[in-house]
């Protein structure tokens, strides 16, 4: 008997991103993106992996939608590659048009992310997310996408994890475009938020009935002790990871303490008068991506070397105790409960979990992939999500990361997040046990 039933109409989904699964990087007028450039630079990506082939989803999307149908997915979150649509190119949009039709025919709601990290390289050459022109160009791209697909896309996600794009891309340089320029990440963060706001307006203008969201990597930030220094370190990291993004979107203002913390590294002169108004254009639901909690304390010494929290040095990240995934991320579903109830308490906003999942070293044998650890991870997090609903959180849906094994950015193909196994030699797909388990959860609308 189902113990925990989810609300009627709950969206059961799976998520992917263009560069991580599509391959086909040089077809139909696609231009190079910052991830093509990053992958081509020796030493940037584990094993020299690139997204050039990935899971060949661009060619195999029909088969992949067939798998989604088999699982009974109610929604599928994919990203549109800006690099395929750049410069008025329409063949890229033709692909997403076919994908969206295929999804609709299978009764699966299309959820389209406009930016999942693959900035066209020529825009990066013009300043990338440090240039105000980039959010302006993004709005034009959003208009083109929404005019073409807006009659069928059920939910738009403007930007995915702007914290990563800004601070891994421009502060620490661990991700494309690999600029280790410290405070520049704050400029990038503002322009990504502005891109979100302008795209929200653009999508609504082109498709008035559209639902609009964004996908933020919001964390449960915990202090390692109650000492004032540790509590302050946790406040600063919470500021840069969480409130820097959610406050302007939902409250129309940057948090005062974050402005204060970062004054020594930037004067925030890149923020123009009307920006916060655009950024705080109402959204329909807040997307949150959650993987593990953060345990933070004060460090004796300020950071040296690349660091993705500009203005907040002297902070140390500790390991939360508990089992680890293949990413060395701690499995702790209570962090998800904490995060969701905090968003309810502080912002009272409807939420969708737009990503949650785990990498394990799965092996396919005899047409089967046994992945009990992933099942345990998903089970624990769905129970935490259900507890949050019981505690009053307006949770509208859940998207497992990821539908398919894929290119895990700087870590390459070694980390497998899929509920469907991909054999990269043959491109054969095999449902993992977790996929079958998820199918049963979806069918029961609970667990
Ligand atoms: C998130 C990204 C997603 C994937 C997962 C594991 O940060 O949005 O593309 O890499 O992590």
Short mmCIF file of C-alpha atoms and ligand atoms in Angstrom, two decimals:
data_model
loop_
_atom_site.label_atom_id
_atom_site.label_comp_id
_atom_site.label_asym_id
_atom_site.label_seq_id
_atom_site.Cartn_x
_atom_site.Cartn_y
_atom_site.Cartn_z
CA UNK A 1 0.00 0.00 0.00
CA UNK A 2 1.24 3.46 -0.83
CA UNK A 3 2.29 5.21 2.34
CA UNK A 4 3.06 8.60 0.89
CA UNK A 5 0.83 9.85 -1.87
CA UNK A 6 1.77 13.02 -3.72
CA UNK A 7 -0.77 15.71 -4.58
CA UNK A 8 -2.94 15.17 -7.65
CA UNK A 9 -1.31 16.70 -10.71
CA UNK A 10 2.21 16.37 -9.30
CA UNK A 11 4.78 16.55 -12.15
CA UNK A 12 6.96 13.44 -12.26
CA UNK A 13 9.89 14.18 -14.52
CA UNK A 14 13.46 13.63 -15.53
CA UNK A 15 16.00 16.22 -16.60
CA UNK A 16 18.90 16.52 -19.04
CA UNK A 17 20.90 19.32 -20.67
CA UNK A 18 21.83 19.87 -24.31
CA UNK A 19 25.61 19.70 -24.18
CA UNK A 20 25.54 16.73 -21.83
CA UNK A 21 23.52 14.43 -24.09
CA UNK A 22 23.05 15.72 -27.64
CA UNK A 23 26.40 15.32 -29.39
CA UNK A 24 26.08 16.52 -33.02
CA UNK A 25 28.07 19.64 -32.26
CA UNK A 26 28.80 20.52 -35.87
CA UNK A 27 25.48 20.02 -37.63
CA UNK A 28 22.59 22.23 -38.72
CA UNK A 29 24.40 25.51 -38.24
CA UNK A 30 25.35 25.03 -34.60
CA UNK A 31 28.15 27.41 -33.62
CA UNK A 32 30.87 26.59 -31.07
CA UNK A 33 30.03 27.16 -27.42
CA UNK A 34 32.28 27.85 -24.45
CA UNK A 35 32.10 24.17 -23.54
CA UNK A 36 33.52 23.11 -26.93
CA UNK A 37 36.41 25.48 -26.29
CA UNK A 38 36.86 24.32 -22.69
CA UNK A 39 36.88 20.65 -23.70
CA UNK A 40 39.48 21.30 -26.41
CA UNK A 41 41.94 22.73 -23.87
CA UNK A 42 44.20 19.98 -22.52
CA UNK A 43 43.75 19.20 -18.85
CA UNK A 44 40.39 20.90 -18.38
CA UNK A 45 38.12 17.83 -18.56
CA UNK A 46 38.83 14.42 -17.02
CA UNK A 47 40.24 11.89 -19.49
CA UNK A 48 40.12 14.52 -22.26
CA UNK A 49 36.39 13.79 -22.68
CA UNK A 50 34.22 16.14 -24.74
CA UNK A 51 30.52 16.49 -25.48
CA UNK A 52 31.07 15.93 -29.22
CA UNK A 53 29.31 12.55 -29.20
CA UNK A 54 27.75 12.30 -25.73
CA UNK A 55 24.61 10.15 -25.81
CA UNK A 56 23.85 11.13 -29.45
CA UNK A 57 20.45 12.32 -28.33
CA UNK A 58 20.23 14.73 -31.26
CA UNK A 59 19.93 11.70 -33.52
CA UNK A 60 18.26 9.31 -31.08
CA UNK A 61 15.66 11.55 -29.50
CA UNK A 62 12.75 9.42 -30.73
CA UNK A 63 14.15 6.35 -29.00
CA UNK A 64 14.75 8.44 -25.87
CA UNK A 65 11.20 9.76 -25.82
CA UNK A 66 10.13 6.13 -26.19
CA UNK A 67 12.02 5.34 -22.98
CA UNK A 68 10.34 8.24 -21.21
CA UNK A 69 6.98 6.92 -22.31
CA UNK A 70 7.90 3.48 -21.00
CA UNK A 71 8.69 5.03 -17.61
CA UNK A 72 5.42 6.92 -17.57
CA UNK A 73 7.13 10.31 -17.17
CA UNK A 74 4.70 13.18 -16.93
CA UNK A 75 7.29 15.83 -17.81
CA UNK A 76 10.72 16.08 -19.38
CA UNK A 77 13.13 18.92 -18.69
CA UNK A 78 15.63 19.46 -21.52
CA UNK A 79 17.71 22.45 -22.47
CA UNK A 80 17.78 24.31 -25.75
CA UNK A 81 21.29 24.94 -26.97
CA UNK A 82 21.68 28.67 -27.67
CA UNK A 83 24.58 27.68 -29.93
CA UNK A 84 22.10 25.90 -32.23
CA UNK A 85 19.82 28.91 -32.51
CA UNK A 86 22.49 31.58 -32.74
CA UNK A 87 22.40 34.23 -35.46
CA UNK A 88 18.83 33.47 -36.48
CA UNK A 89 19.61 29.81 -37.28
CA UNK A 90 16.30 27.99 -37.58
CA UNK A 91 17.48 24.40 -38.12
CA UNK A 92 18.34 24.12 -34.42
CA UNK A 93 14.83 25.19 -33.51
CA UNK A 94 13.52 22.64 -36.02
CA UNK A 95 15.12 19.96 -33.85
CA UNK A 96 13.52 21.19 -30.63
CA UNK A 97 10.24 21.56 -32.50
CA UNK A 98 10.38 17.86 -33.45
CA UNK A 99 11.38 16.91 -29.90
CA UNK A 100 8.53 18.90 -28.39
CA UNK A 101 6.04 17.34 -30.82
CA UNK A 102 7.32 13.89 -29.96
CA UNK A 103 6.92 14.62 -26.24
CA UNK A 104 3.41 15.97 -26.68
CA UNK A 105 2.45 12.91 -28.72
CA UNK A 106 3.69 10.76 -25.82
CA UNK A 107 1.66 12.79 -23.31
CA UNK A 108 4.80 14.21 -21.69
CA UNK A 109 4.94 17.89 -20.73
CA UNK A 110 7.94 19.65 -22.33
CA UNK A 111 9.93 21.76 -19.85
CA UNK A 112 12.50 23.85 -21.74
CA UNK A 113 15.57 25.40 -20.13
CA UNK A 114 16.96 28.26 -22.18
CA UNK A 115 20.45 28.35 -20.70
CA UNK A 116 22.20 25.32 -19.33
CA UNK A 117 25.76 26.70 -19.56
CA UNK A 118 26.52 26.49 -23.29
CA UNK A 119 27.15 30.15 -24.18
CA UNK A 120 28.04 30.70 -27.85
CA UNK A 121 31.80 31.25 -27.95
CA UNK A 122 31.49 34.43 -30.01
CA UNK A 123 29.47 36.00 -27.19
CA UNK A 124 32.16 35.01 -24.73
CA UNK A 125 34.70 36.65 -27.05
CA UNK A 126 32.64 39.82 -26.72
CA UNK A 127 32.82 39.70 -22.90
CA UNK A 128 30.49 36.79 -22.10
CA UNK A 129 28.45 37.20 -18.94
CA UNK A 130 30.58 40.18 -17.93
CA UNK A 131 29.05 42.15 -20.81
CA UNK A 132 25.61 43.69 -20.57
CA UNK A 133 25.04 42.88 -24.23
CA UNK A 134 24.83 39.18 -23.36
CA UNK A 135 21.57 39.34 -21.35
CA UNK A 136 20.17 41.60 -24.05
CA UNK A 137 21.02 39.05 -26.76
CA UNK A 138 19.59 36.33 -24.51
CA UNK A 139 16.23 38.09 -24.50
CA UNK A 140 16.15 37.99 -28.32
CA UNK A 141 16.99 34.31 -28.26
CA UNK A 142 14.24 33.70 -25.67
CA UNK A 143 11.76 35.47 -27.94
CA UNK A 144 12.74 33.29 -30.92
CA UNK A 145 12.44 30.10 -28.86
CA UNK A 146 9.12 31.08 -27.30
CA UNK A 147 7.63 32.19 -30.63
CA UNK A 148 8.48 28.81 -32.10
CA UNK A 149 7.73 26.48 -29.16
CA UNK A 150 5.61 28.52 -26.78
CA UNK A 151 2.33 26.94 -27.86
CA UNK A 152 3.50 23.54 -26.53
CA UNK A 153 6.15 24.09 -23.84
CA UNK A 154 4.48 23.58 -20.46
CA UNK A 155 7.13 25.39 -18.40
CA UNK A 156 10.14 27.54 -19.29
CA UNK A 157 13.27 27.54 -17.16
CA UNK A 158 15.24 30.64 -18.05
CA UNK A 159 18.70 29.90 -16.61
CA UNK A 160 20.08 26.82 -14.89
CA UNK A 161 22.21 27.25 -11.77
CA UNK A 162 23.45 30.78 -12.37
CA UNK A 163 25.70 30.36 -9.32
CA UNK A 164 27.72 27.75 -11.26
CA UNK A 165 27.86 29.76 -14.48
CA UNK A 166 28.95 32.88 -12.63
CA UNK A 167 31.28 31.62 -9.94
CA UNK A 168 32.69 28.42 -11.44
CA UNK A 169 32.90 30.13 -14.84
CA UNK A 170 34.28 33.56 -13.90
CA UNK A 171 35.56 33.41 -10.28
CA UNK A 172 37.30 30.07 -9.85
CA UNK A 173 37.54 29.03 -13.51
CA UNK A 174 36.72 25.38 -12.82
CA UNK A 175 34.08 25.49 -15.56
CA UNK A 176 33.91 27.18 -18.97
CA UNK A 177 34.89 29.86 -19.82
CA UNK A 178 37.62 29.13 -17.24
CA UNK A 179 38.13 32.70 -16.12
CA UNK A 180 39.63 32.77 -12.62
CA UNK A 181 38.87 36.44 -12.05
CA UNK A 182 37.45 36.48 -8.53
CA UNK A 183 35.02 39.36 -8.18
CA UNK A 184 34.12 39.19 -11.89
CA UNK A 185 31.75 36.38 -10.86
CA UNK A 186 29.53 38.96 -9.16
CA UNK A 187 29.16 40.88 -12.41
CA UNK A 188 28.40 37.61 -14.19
CA UNK A 189 25.83 36.69 -11.52
CA UNK A 190 24.03 40.00 -12.00
CA UNK A 191 23.97 39.64 -15.77
CA UNK A 192 22.69 36.06 -15.51
CA UNK A 193 19.92 37.28 -13.22
CA UNK A 194 19.18 40.06 -15.67
CA UNK A 195 19.10 37.44 -18.44
CA UNK A 196 16.55 35.54 -16.38
CA UNK A 197 14.39 38.65 -15.93
CA UNK A 198 14.56 39.76 -19.57
CA UNK A 199 13.85 36.23 -20.77
CA UNK A 200 10.89 35.97 -18.39
CA UNK A 201 9.45 39.13 -19.97
CA UNK A 202 10.30 37.95 -23.50
CA UNK A 203 8.69 34.54 -23.06
CA UNK A 204 5.54 36.07 -21.56
CA UNK A 205 5.28 38.52 -24.45
CA UNK A 206 5.66 35.78 -27.06
CA UNK A 207 3.59 33.12 -25.27
CA UNK A 208 1.16 34.82 -22.86
CA UNK A 209 -0.02 31.57 -21.29
CA UNK A 210 3.49 30.30 -20.58
CA UNK A 211 4.62 29.29 -17.12
CA UNK A 212 8.07 30.64 -16.29
CA UNK A 213 10.67 29.51 -13.80
CA UNK A 214 14.41 29.29 -13.34
CA UNK A 215 16.50 26.50 -11.79
CA UNK A 216 18.65 27.60 -8.89
CA UNK A 217 21.14 25.41 -7.07
CA UNK A 218 19.92 26.36 -3.63
CA UNK A 219 21.67 24.68 -0.73
CA UNK A 220 21.05 23.83 2.89
CA UNK A 221 23.99 25.69 4.43
CA UNK A 222 24.83 24.59 7.97
CA UNK A 223 27.42 25.96 10.35
CA UNK A 224 29.89 23.44 11.72
CA UNK A 225 29.44 24.86 15.25
CA UNK A 226 27.51 27.59 17.06
CA UNK A 227 30.56 29.77 17.47
CA UNK A 228 30.01 33.29 16.15
CA UNK A 229 32.81 32.85 13.60
CA UNK A 230 31.33 29.62 12.18
CA UNK A 231 27.83 31.06 12.13
CA UNK A 232 29.09 34.09 10.26
CA UNK A 233 30.90 31.90 7.72
CA UNK A 234 27.65 30.00 7.14
CA UNK A 235 25.74 33.28 6.77
CA UNK A 236 28.20 34.48 4.13
CA UNK A 237 28.06 31.26 2.11
CA UNK A 238 24.26 31.15 2.38
CA UNK A 239 24.34 34.73 1.11
CA UNK A 240 26.39 34.01 -2.00
CA UNK A 241 24.93 30.60 -2.80
CA UNK A 242 21.26 31.15 -2.00
CA UNK A 243 20.08 34.65 -1.17
CA UNK A 244 22.14 36.44 -3.84
CA UNK A 245 19.92 34.68 -6.40
CA UNK A 246 16.57 34.13 -4.77
CA UNK A 247 16.24 37.58 -3.15
CA UNK A 248 16.42 39.66 -6.34
CA UNK A 249 14.03 37.28 -8.10
CA UNK A 250 11.43 37.07 -5.33
CA UNK A 251 12.01 40.30 -3.39
CA UNK A 252 13.44 42.63 -6.01
CA UNK A 253 16.57 43.45 -4.00
CA UNK A 254 20.02 42.10 -3.32
CA UNK A 255 20.54 41.08 0.32
CA UNK A 256 22.11 43.94 2.29
CA UNK A 257 24.60 41.72 4.10
CA UNK A 258 25.91 40.27 0.80
CA UNK A 259 26.33 43.76 -0.64
CA UNK A 260 28.22 44.65 2.51
CA UNK A 261 30.39 41.48 2.49
CA UNK A 262 31.43 42.11 -1.11
CA UNK A 263 32.06 45.86 -1.02
CA UNK A 264 35.80 45.29 -0.69
CA UNK A 265 35.87 43.49 -4.05
CA UNK A 266 33.22 45.31 -6.11
CA UNK A 267 31.24 48.56 -6.08
CA UNK A 268 28.21 46.91 -7.79
CA UNK A 269 28.19 49.70 -10.39
CA UNK A 270 27.12 47.15 -13.01
CA UNK A 271 23.60 47.20 -11.53
CA UNK A 272 21.45 49.70 -13.43
CA UNK A 273 18.23 51.32 -12.24
CA UNK A 274 15.58 49.17 -13.87
CA UNK A 275 17.45 45.86 -13.57
CA UNK A 276 15.90 44.67 -10.33
CA UNK A 277 12.45 45.43 -11.63
CA UNK A 278 13.07 43.13 -14.62
CA UNK A 279 14.71 40.46 -12.45
CA UNK A 280 11.75 40.40 -10.06
CA UNK A 281 9.12 39.98 -12.77
CA UNK A 282 6.90 37.34 -11.12
CA UNK A 283 7.72 33.71 -11.78
CA UNK A 284 5.14 30.92 -11.60
CA UNK A 285 7.24 28.46 -9.66
CA UNK A 286 10.80 28.39 -8.33
CA UNK A 287 12.98 25.56 -9.61
CA UNK A 288 15.50 24.18 -7.14
CA UNK A 289 18.32 21.75 -7.83
CA UNK A 290 19.47 19.91 -4.72
CA UNK A 291 22.18 17.30 -4.27
CA UNK A 292 23.80 17.61 -0.83
CA UNK A 293 23.97 19.99 2.14
CA UNK A 294 26.90 22.34 2.80
CA UNK A 295 28.72 22.34 6.13
CA UNK A 296 30.65 25.52 6.66
CA UNK A 297 32.98 27.03 9.24
CA UNK A 298 35.49 29.82 9.63
CA UNK A 299 39.03 29.17 8.39
CA UNK A 300 42.12 30.51 10.12
CA UNK A 301 43.62 31.71 6.85
CA UNK A 302 41.98 33.50 3.91
CA UNK A 303 41.72 31.46 0.71
CA UNK A 304 44.57 31.58 -1.73
CA UNK A 305 44.12 30.49 -5.33
CA UNK A 306 40.89 30.14 -7.30
CA UNK A 307 37.79 30.39 -5.13
CA UNK A 308 34.13 30.56 -6.14
CA UNK A 309 32.88 32.79 -3.28
CA UNK A 310 34.25 36.28 -3.99
CA UNK A 311 34.26 38.56 -0.97
CA UNK A 312 33.94 35.62 1.43
CA UNK A 313 37.39 34.23 2.06
CA UNK A 314 38.37 32.73 5.38
CA UNK A 315 35.71 30.06 5.01
CA UNK A 316 36.21 26.29 5.13
CA UNK A 317 33.90 23.62 3.75
CA UNK A 318 33.61 20.52 5.93
CA UNK A 319 32.34 17.13 4.93
CA UNK A 320 28.81 16.37 6.16
CA UNK A 321 28.98 12.91 7.75
CA UNK A 322 27.13 10.17 5.91
CA UNK A 323 27.38 7.87 2.91
CA UNK A 324 28.97 9.35 -0.21
CA UNK A 325 28.00 9.12 -3.86
CA UNK A 326 30.54 8.63 -6.64
CA UNK A 327 30.88 12.43 -6.71
CA UNK A 328 31.92 12.33 -3.04
CA UNK A 329 28.72 14.16 -2.25
CA UNK A 330 27.08 13.27 1.07
CA UNK A 331 23.69 11.59 0.90
CA UNK A 332 21.53 13.59 3.31
CA UNK A 333 17.84 13.96 2.41
CA UNK A 334 17.24 16.06 5.53
CA UNK A 335 19.02 18.87 3.66
CA UNK A 336 16.28 18.83 1.04
CA UNK A 337 13.60 19.09 3.72
CA UNK A 338 15.49 21.95 5.34
CA UNK A 339 15.87 23.77 2.04
CA UNK A 340 12.23 23.40 1.00
CA UNK A 341 10.83 24.45 4.37
CA UNK A 342 13.21 27.40 4.49
CA UNK A 343 12.02 28.59 1.07
CA UNK A 344 8.45 28.28 2.30
CA UNK A 345 9.17 30.16 5.50
CA UNK A 346 11.25 32.97 4.00
CA UNK A 347 9.69 33.38 0.55
CA UNK A 348 6.41 31.43 0.50
CA UNK A 349 6.82 30.43 -3.13
CA UNK A 350 5.58 27.39 -5.09
CA UNK A 351 8.55 25.13 -5.80
CA UNK A 352 9.60 22.42 -8.23
CA UNK A 353 12.60 20.21 -7.66
CA UNK A 354 14.15 20.66 -11.09
CA UNK A 355 17.13 18.36 -10.35
CA UNK A 356 17.99 15.73 -7.76
CA UNK A 357 19.91 12.51 -8.19
CA UNK A 358 23.18 10.70 -7.66
CA UNK A 359 26.18 9.29 -9.54
CA UNK A 360 27.30 5.75 -8.89
CA UNK A 361 29.69 3.43 -10.71
CA UNK A 362 27.01 1.42 -12.47
CA UNK A 363 27.85 -1.57 -14.57
CA UNK A 364 25.54 -3.14 -17.11
CA UNK A 365 25.57 -6.94 -17.08
CA UNK A 366 23.27 -9.22 -19.04
CA UNK A 367 20.92 -6.42 -19.95
CA UNK A 368 20.47 -5.29 -16.37
CA UNK A 369 21.96 -2.55 -14.19
CA UNK A 370 21.54 -3.06 -10.46
CA UNK A 371 21.82 0.34 -8.75
CA UNK A 372 20.42 -0.07 -5.22
CA UNK A 373 22.37 2.97 -3.96
CA UNK A 374 20.62 5.24 -6.43
CA UNK A 375 17.24 3.79 -5.51
CA UNK A 376 18.03 4.46 -1.83
CA UNK A 377 19.10 8.02 -2.68
CA UNK A 378 15.95 8.77 -4.66
CA UNK A 379 13.72 7.05 -2.12
CA UNK A 380 15.19 9.09 0.74
CA UNK A 381 14.89 12.37 -1.12
CA UNK A 382 11.34 11.73 -2.28
CA UNK A 383 10.36 10.93 1.28
CA UNK A 384 11.96 14.19 2.41
CA UNK A 385 10.08 16.00 -0.36
CA UNK A 386 6.85 14.41 0.80
CA UNK A 387 7.58 15.41 4.39
CA UNK A 388 8.05 18.97 3.15
CA UNK A 389 4.64 18.86 1.45
CA UNK A 390 3.13 17.63 4.71
CA UNK A 391 4.85 20.55 6.45
CA UNK A 392 3.06 22.96 4.10
CA UNK A 393 5.48 23.39 1.19
CA UNK A 394 3.73 23.95 -2.14
CA UNK A 395 5.84 21.44 -4.10
CA UNK A 396 4.59 21.01 -7.65
CA UNK A 397 6.95 18.44 -9.13
CA UNK A 398 10.17 16.46 -9.06
CA UNK A 399 12.72 15.90 -11.84
CA UNK A 400 15.32 13.22 -11.38
CA UNK A 401 18.80 14.10 -12.63
CA UNK A 402 19.21 12.47 -14.99
CA UNK A 403 17.26 10.54 -17.57
CA UNK A 404 20.45 9.29 -19.25
CA UNK A 405 24.07 8.80 -18.28
CA UNK A 406 25.82 11.81 -19.76
CA UNK A 407 28.78 14.17 -19.99
CA UNK A 408 29.28 15.40 -16.43
CA UNK A 409 31.06 18.65 -17.33
CA UNK A 410 34.67 18.86 -16.11
CA UNK A 411 34.39 15.29 -14.81
CA UNK A 412 33.56 13.81 -18.21
CA UNK A 413 31.81 10.48 -18.70
CA UNK A 414 33.19 8.82 -15.57
CA UNK A 415 30.26 9.94 -13.41
CA UNK A 416 27.00 8.23 -14.26
CA UNK A 417 23.86 10.01 -13.07
CA UNK A 418 21.33 8.35 -15.38
CA UNK A 419 18.42 6.16 -14.43
CA UNK A 420 19.03 4.84 -17.93
CA UNK A 421 22.47 3.40 -18.62
CA UNK A 422 24.25 4.45 -21.80
CA UNK A 423 26.94 2.24 -23.29
CA UNK A 424 29.04 4.91 -25.03
CA UNK A 425 30.60 2.36 -27.42
CA UNK A 426 27.31 1.13 -28.84
CA UNK A 427 24.95 3.89 -27.63
CA UNK A 428 22.77 1.14 -26.27
CA UNK A 429 20.33 2.29 -23.57
CA UNK A 430 19.44 -0.03 -20.66
CA UNK A 431 16.90 0.84 -18.00
CA UNK A 432 18.63 0.66 -14.62
CA UNK A 433 16.75 -0.86 -11.70
CA UNK A 434 16.22 2.72 -10.47
CA UNK A 435 14.31 3.53 -13.67
CA UNK A 436 11.95 0.61 -13.07
CA UNK A 437 11.60 1.65 -9.44
CA UNK A 438 10.84 5.25 -10.51
CA UNK A 439 8.26 3.96 -13.00
CA UNK A 440 6.44 2.27 -10.11
CA UNK A 441 6.60 5.41 -7.97
CA UNK A 442 5.13 7.44 -10.83
CA UNK A 443 2.40 4.88 -11.45
CA UNK A 444 1.45 4.90 -7.75
CA UNK A 445 1.89 8.70 -7.46
CA UNK A 446 3.75 7.94 -4.28
CA UNK A 447 5.94 5.57 -2.36
C1 LIG B 1 24.06 20.25 -11.73
C2 LIG B 1 23.93 20.58 -13.20
C3 LIG B 1 23.66 19.38 -14.05
C4 LIG B 1 24.44 18.17 -13.60
C5 LIG B 1 24.25 17.94 -12.12
C6 LIG B 1 24.95 16.73 -11.59
O1 LIG B 1 24.88 21.20 -11.13
O2 LIG B 1 22.88 21.49 -13.41
O3 LIG B 1 23.94 19.72 -15.38
O4 LIG B 1 25.76 18.29 -13.95
O5 LIG B 1 24.67 19.06 -11.41
#
